[in-house]
């Protein structure tokens, strides 16, 4: 029995340990047999022997338990070492990175989030009401021609701009509000500088009548463009959108020739980058807002990204080229 105890101290594996346990207290184990022999003894002698055996048993079991947990820990460590996954392998995967359109959207949202504009999202398939009607573009109005587009059979429309998010937001919230809404839009255009799907970011700010003015809009957009494109000049040209009055188109001095005139700016020195204006009262009427004033603006993300990252072919955004 002493030798079994010594062997116990020296075992290296769980298997060896289990073998020893069988030798000790299995059916024909040394201890089992010794306990069986007790029946041949009598009185004091029997009592003493039984005590001895019980002590031995306890001692064996405690060494056994310690040894077992020690070996289990060791074997687990070995197993983990063998099955180790090299997670750094995944970081070397070069296929895939954030798309330029997404990066651009993030930059734009960063600016407006700091000014407490809430990021809102609408749906790509819209009811006529949100995309046109509530934005002061009635049926059969010539303003629809500019955006004549994709309809589903049940007369839903793939949104032609992000402006319907203005309507959803105003119907869901009470003024004052500030929202910024990025997302895909669809138009029936396809040439070198237009694709049938592209992205816009819409902005809207509404507050009590008289609190929001065109000068706020002008300041914000100028500051925004400078924060993205750096040292540029900005100008506002009067324009027309059915959902804003007055409306303006915003140009910035060409980022490639610093306003000298080049191919990108068609030798004008200016690039058109935004549409904006004060929210038309008819839009407020359509959503049931009273005694408020507000401004709205919309921009094309692809155009921004082409200017920001100096990309000269729009199609590159939608093609898969693993080299980039
Ligand atoms: N929705 C307009 C467009 O797609 C842009 C715009 C948005 C203009 C908001 C004014 C105000 O061209």
Coordinates of C-alpha atoms and ligand atoms in Angstrom, one line a residue:
X1 CA 0.0 0.0 0.0
X2 CA 2.9 2.3 0.8
X3 CA 4.2 1.7 -2.7
X4 CA 0.9 2.7 -4.2
X5 CA 1.0 6.0 -2.3
X6 CA 4.5 6.6 -3.6
X7 CA 3.4 5.8 -7.1
X8 CA 0.5 8.1 -6.7
X9 CA 2.9 11.0 -6.0
X10 CA 4.8 10.2 -9.2
X11 CA 2.0 9.8 -11.8
X12 CA 2.2 12.0 -14.9
X13 CA -1.2 11.5 -16.6
X14 CA -4.8 11.2 -15.7
X15 CA -4.8 7.7 -17.2
X16 CA -2.0 6.5 -14.8
X17 CA -3.9 8.1 -11.9
X18 CA -7.1 6.2 -12.8
X19 CA -5.2 2.9 -13.0
X20 CA -3.8 3.4 -9.6
X21 CA -7.2 4.1 -8.2
X22 CA -8.4 0.8 -9.6
X23 CA -5.4 -0.9 -8.0
X24 CA -6.3 0.6 -4.7
X25 CA -10.1 0.6 -4.5
X26 CA -11.4 -1.2 -7.5
X27 CA -13.3 -4.5 -7.1
X28 CA -10.0 -6.3 -6.5
X29 CA -8.2 -3.4 -5.2
X30 CA -5.7 -3.6 -2.3
X31 CA -7.9 -1.6 0.0
X32 CA -11.1 -3.3 -1.0
X33 CA -9.5 -6.7 -0.2
X34 CA -8.1 -5.4 3.1
X35 CA -11.6 -4.2 4.1
X36 CA -13.0 -7.6 3.1
X37 CA -10.4 -9.3 5.4
X38 CA -11.8 -7.5 8.4
X39 CA -14.5 -10.1 8.8
X40 CA -11.9 -12.6 9.9
X41 CA -10.9 -10.4 12.8
X42 CA -12.6 -9.9 16.2
X43 CA -13.0 -7.3 18.9
X44 CA -10.3 -4.8 19.6
X45 CA -8.1 -6.0 16.8
X46 CA -10.9 -5.6 14.2
X47 CA -11.7 -2.1 15.5
X48 CA -8.1 -1.0 15.3
X49 CA -7.5 -2.5 11.8
X50 CA -10.7 -0.9 10.6
X51 CA -9.6 2.5 11.9
X52 CA -6.2 2.1 10.2
X53 CA -7.8 1.2 6.9
X54 CA -10.2 4.1 7.0
X55 CA -7.3 6.5 7.7
X56 CA -5.4 5.1 4.8
X57 CA -8.4 5.4 2.6
X58 CA -8.9 9.0 3.5
X59 CA -5.2 9.7 2.9
X60 CA -5.3 8.1 -0.4
X61 CA -8.4 9.9 -1.5
X62 CA -7.1 13.3 -0.6
X63 CA -3.8 12.7 -2.4
X64 CA -5.8 11.3 -5.3
X65 CA -8.1 14.4 -5.5
X66 CA -5.2 16.9 -5.4
X67 CA -3.3 15.0 -8.0
X68 CA -6.4 14.8 -10.2
X69 CA -7.1 18.5 -10.3
X70 CA -3.4 19.2 -10.8
X71 CA -3.2 16.9 -13.8
X72 CA -6.5 18.2 -15.2
X73 CA -5.2 21.7 -15.2
X74 CA -2.0 20.6 -16.8
X75 CA -3.8 18.6 -19.5
X76 CA -6.1 21.5 -20.3
X77 CA -3.2 23.9 -20.6
X78 CA -1.5 21.4 -23.0
X79 CA -4.7 21.1 -25.1
X80 CA -5.2 24.9 -25.3
X81 CA -1.6 25.2 -26.4
X82 CA -2.1 22.7 -29.1
X83 CA -5.4 24.1 -30.4
X84 CA -4.3 27.7 -30.2
X85 CA -6.0 30.0 -32.8
X86 CA -3.7 32.6 -34.2
X87 CA -6.1 35.5 -34.2
X88 CA -3.6 37.8 -35.8
X89 CA -4.1 35.8 -39.0
X90 CA -7.5 37.5 -39.5
X91 CA -6.1 41.0 -39.2
X92 CA -3.9 40.2 -42.2
X93 CA -6.9 39.7 -44.4
X94 CA -6.6 42.4 -47.0
X95 CA -9.9 41.7 -48.8
X96 CA -12.4 44.3 -47.6
X97 CA -12.3 47.7 -46.0
X98 CA -14.8 50.5 -45.5
X99 CA -16.2 51.9 -48.7
X100 CA -15.4 55.5 -49.6
X101 CA -19.1 56.3 -49.7
X102 CA -19.5 55.0 -46.1
X103 CA -16.4 56.9 -45.0
X104 CA -17.7 60.1 -46.5
X105 CA -21.1 59.7 -44.8
X106 CA -19.3 59.1 -41.5
X107 CA -17.3 62.3 -41.9
X108 CA -20.5 64.3 -42.7
X109 CA -22.4 62.8 -39.8
X110 CA -19.5 63.5 -37.4
X111 CA -19.8 67.2 -38.1
X112 CA -23.6 67.4 -37.6
X113 CA -23.7 65.0 -34.6
X114 CA -21.5 67.5 -32.8
X115 CA -24.2 70.1 -33.4
X116 CA -26.8 67.8 -31.9
X117 CA -28.5 66.7 -35.2
X118 CA -30.1 63.3 -34.7
X119 CA -29.3 60.7 -37.3
X120 CA -32.5 59.5 -38.9
X121 CA -33.3 56.9 -41.5
X122 CA -36.2 56.4 -43.8
X123 CA -37.1 53.6 -46.1
X124 CA -36.0 53.1 -49.7
X125 CA -39.4 52.4 -51.0
X126 CA -41.8 55.3 -50.3
X127 CA -45.4 56.3 -50.6
X128 CA -46.0 59.0 -53.2
X129 CA -47.1 61.2 -50.3
X130 CA -43.7 61.3 -48.6
X131 CA -41.5 61.5 -51.7
X132 CA -43.6 64.1 -53.6
X133 CA -47.0 65.2 -52.3
X134 CA -46.1 66.4 -48.8
X135 CA -42.9 68.0 -50.2
X136 CA -45.1 70.4 -52.2
X137 CA -44.7 68.4 -55.4
X138 CA -48.4 67.7 -56.4
X139 CA -49.3 65.1 -59.0
X140 CA -48.9 66.2 -62.6
X141 CA -46.7 69.2 -61.5
X142 CA -43.8 69.7 -63.9
X143 CA -41.4 69.5 -60.9
X144 CA -41.9 65.8 -61.0
X145 CA -40.4 65.5 -64.4
X146 CA -36.9 66.1 -63.0
X147 CA -37.3 63.0 -60.9
X148 CA -39.4 60.8 -63.1
X149 CA -38.4 57.5 -61.8
X150 CA -38.9 53.9 -60.7
X151 CA -42.4 52.9 -59.5
X152 CA -43.6 49.5 -58.3
X153 CA -46.9 48.1 -59.6
X154 CA -48.8 49.3 -56.6
X155 CA -47.6 52.9 -57.2
X156 CA -45.0 53.0 -54.6
X157 CA -41.8 54.8 -55.5
X158 CA -38.1 54.1 -55.0
X159 CA -37.3 57.4 -53.2
X160 CA -35.7 59.9 -55.5
X161 CA -34.1 61.9 -52.7
X162 CA -33.7 61.8 -48.9
X163 CA -36.2 64.6 -48.4
X164 CA -39.1 62.2 -47.5
X165 CA -37.2 61.6 -44.3
X166 CA -38.0 65.2 -43.4
X167 CA -41.7 64.4 -43.6
X168 CA -41.4 61.2 -41.5
X169 CA -39.3 62.9 -38.9
X170 CA -41.7 65.9 -38.6
X171 CA -44.7 63.6 -38.4
X172 CA -43.0 61.5 -35.6
X173 CA -41.6 64.3 -33.5
X174 CA -42.6 67.7 -32.2
X175 CA -40.5 70.8 -33.0
X176 CA -37.9 71.9 -32.2
X177 CA -35.8 69.3 -34.1
X178 CA -32.6 68.8 -35.9
X179 CA -32.1 65.8 -38.0
X180 CA -29.5 64.5 -40.5
X181 CA -30.5 61.6 -42.8
X182 CA -28.0 59.6 -45.0
X183 CA -29.0 57.0 -47.4
X184 CA -29.5 55.6 -50.9
X185 CA -31.8 57.2 -53.5
X186 CA -32.8 56.2 -57.0
X187 CA -33.3 58.0 -60.3
X188 CA -33.7 57.1 -63.9
X189 CA -30.2 58.4 -64.9
X190 CA -27.2 56.5 -66.3
X191 CA -24.2 58.1 -67.7
X192 CA -20.6 59.0 -66.8
X193 CA -21.5 61.2 -63.9
X194 CA -24.9 59.7 -62.9
X195 CA -25.8 56.3 -61.7
X196 CA -29.4 55.0 -61.1
X197 CA -28.6 54.5 -57.4
X198 CA -26.6 57.0 -55.4
X199 CA -26.5 58.5 -51.9
X200 CA -27.6 61.7 -50.3
X201 CA -27.5 63.3 -46.9
X202 CA -30.5 65.4 -45.9
X203 CA -30.5 68.0 -43.1
X204 CA -33.4 69.6 -41.4
X205 CA -33.7 72.1 -38.5
X206 CA -37.0 73.4 -37.2
X207 CA -37.7 75.7 -34.3
X208 CA -40.2 78.4 -33.3
X209 CA -41.1 80.9 -36.0
X210 CA -38.4 83.5 -36.3
X211 CA -35.7 81.5 -34.5
X212 CA -34.3 79.9 -37.5
X213 CA -33.2 82.1 -40.4
X214 CA -31.4 81.9 -43.7
X215 CA -28.3 83.4 -42.1
X216 CA -28.1 80.4 -39.7
X217 CA -28.3 78.1 -42.7
X218 CA -25.6 80.0 -44.5
X219 CA -23.3 80.0 -41.6
X220 CA -23.7 76.3 -40.9
X221 CA -23.2 75.2 -44.5
X222 CA -20.2 77.4 -44.9
X223 CA -18.6 76.1 -41.7
X224 CA -19.5 72.5 -42.7
X225 CA -17.9 72.7 -46.1
X226 CA -14.8 74.3 -44.7
X227 CA -14.5 71.6 -42.0
X228 CA -14.5 69.0 -44.7
X229 CA -12.6 70.6 -47.6
X230 CA -10.4 73.1 -45.7
X231 CA -9.6 76.5 -47.1
X232 CA -12.3 77.1 -49.7
X233 CA -14.7 79.8 -50.7
X234 CA -18.4 79.3 -50.6
X235 CA -21.2 81.1 -52.5
X236 CA -25.0 80.8 -52.6
X237 CA -26.9 81.1 -55.8
X238 CA -30.7 81.5 -55.8
X239 CA -32.5 78.4 -57.1
X240 CA -35.8 76.6 -57.0
X241 CA -37.0 73.5 -55.0
X242 CA -40.7 73.1 -54.4
X243 CA -40.2 72.3 -50.7
X244 CA -38.0 75.3 -49.9
X245 CA -38.6 79.0 -50.2
X246 CA -36.3 80.8 -50.7
X247 CA -34.1 78.1 -52.2
X248 CA -30.4 78.2 -53.0
X249 CA -27.7 76.2 -54.6
X250 CA -24.3 76.2 -52.9
X251 CA -21.0 76.3 -54.8
X252 CA -17.5 76.0 -53.4
X253 CA -14.3 77.1 -55.0
X254 CA -12.8 74.2 -57.0
X255 CA -10.6 72.1 -54.7
X256 CA -8.4 71.0 -57.7
X257 CA -7.5 74.4 -59.1
X258 CA -8.3 76.7 -56.1
X259 CA -10.7 78.6 -58.3
X260 CA -8.4 79.2 -61.2
X261 CA -10.5 77.1 -63.6
X262 CA -9.8 73.5 -64.7
X263 CA -11.6 70.5 -66.3
X264 CA -13.2 69.3 -63.1
X265 CA -15.0 72.7 -62.6
X266 CA -15.6 73.2 -66.3
X267 CA -13.3 76.2 -66.2
X268 CA -15.6 78.1 -63.9
X269 CA -13.6 77.9 -60.7
X270 CA -16.7 76.7 -58.9
X271 CA -18.3 73.4 -58.0
X272 CA -21.9 73.0 -57.2
X273 CA -22.2 70.8 -54.0
X274 CA -25.5 71.4 -52.2
X275 CA -29.2 72.3 -52.5
X276 CA -30.8 74.1 -49.6
X277 CA -33.4 76.7 -48.5
X278 CA -36.0 77.7 -45.9
X279 CA -38.7 75.0 -45.5
X280 CA -41.7 76.0 -47.5
X281 CA -44.9 76.7 -45.5
X282 CA -46.8 74.2 -47.6
X283 CA -44.5 71.5 -46.2
X284 CA -45.2 72.6 -42.6
X285 CA -48.9 72.5 -43.5
X286 CA -48.7 69.0 -44.8
X287 CA -47.3 67.7 -41.5
X288 CA -49.5 69.9 -39.3
X289 CA -46.7 72.2 -37.9
X290 CA -47.7 75.8 -37.0
X291 CA -45.8 78.8 -36.0
X292 CA -42.4 77.3 -36.9
X293 CA -39.5 78.2 -39.2
X294 CA -36.8 75.9 -40.5
X295 CA -34.1 75.2 -43.0
X296 CA -33.3 72.1 -45.0
X297 CA -30.4 71.0 -47.2
X298 CA -29.5 68.0 -49.3
X299 CA -26.2 66.8 -50.8
X300 CA -24.9 64.1 -53.0
X301 CA -22.4 61.8 -51.2
X302 CA -20.8 60.4 -54.4
X303 CA -20.0 63.9 -55.5
X304 CA -18.5 64.8 -52.2
X305 CA -16.4 61.7 -52.1
X306 CA -15.1 62.2 -55.7
X307 CA -14.0 65.7 -54.7
X308 CA -12.6 64.7 -51.3
X309 CA -10.7 61.6 -52.4
X310 CA -9.9 62.9 -55.9
X311 CA -11.7 60.1 -57.7
X312 CA -12.5 60.9 -61.3
X313 CA -14.8 58.1 -62.3
X314 CA -18.1 57.6 -60.6
X315 CA -18.4 54.0 -61.7
X316 CA -15.4 53.0 -59.5
X317 CA -17.7 53.3 -56.5
X318 CA -20.0 50.5 -57.7
X319 CA -17.5 48.1 -59.3
X320 CA -15.6 45.4 -57.5
X321 CA -11.8 45.8 -57.9
X322 CA -9.9 43.8 -55.2
X323 CA -6.7 45.8 -55.8
X324 CA -8.2 48.8 -54.0
Ligands
LIG1 N1 -33.9 67.0 -52.4 C1 -33.1 67.9 -53.2 C2 -32.5 67.1 -54.4 O1 -32.5 65.9 -54.4 C3 -32.0 68.5 -52.4 C4 -32.6 69.4 -51.4 C5 -32.8 69.0 -50.1 C6 -32.8 70.8 -51.7 C7 -33.3 69.9 -49.1 C8 -33.3 71.7 -50.7 C9 -33.5 71.2 -49.4 O2 -32.0 67.7 -55.3

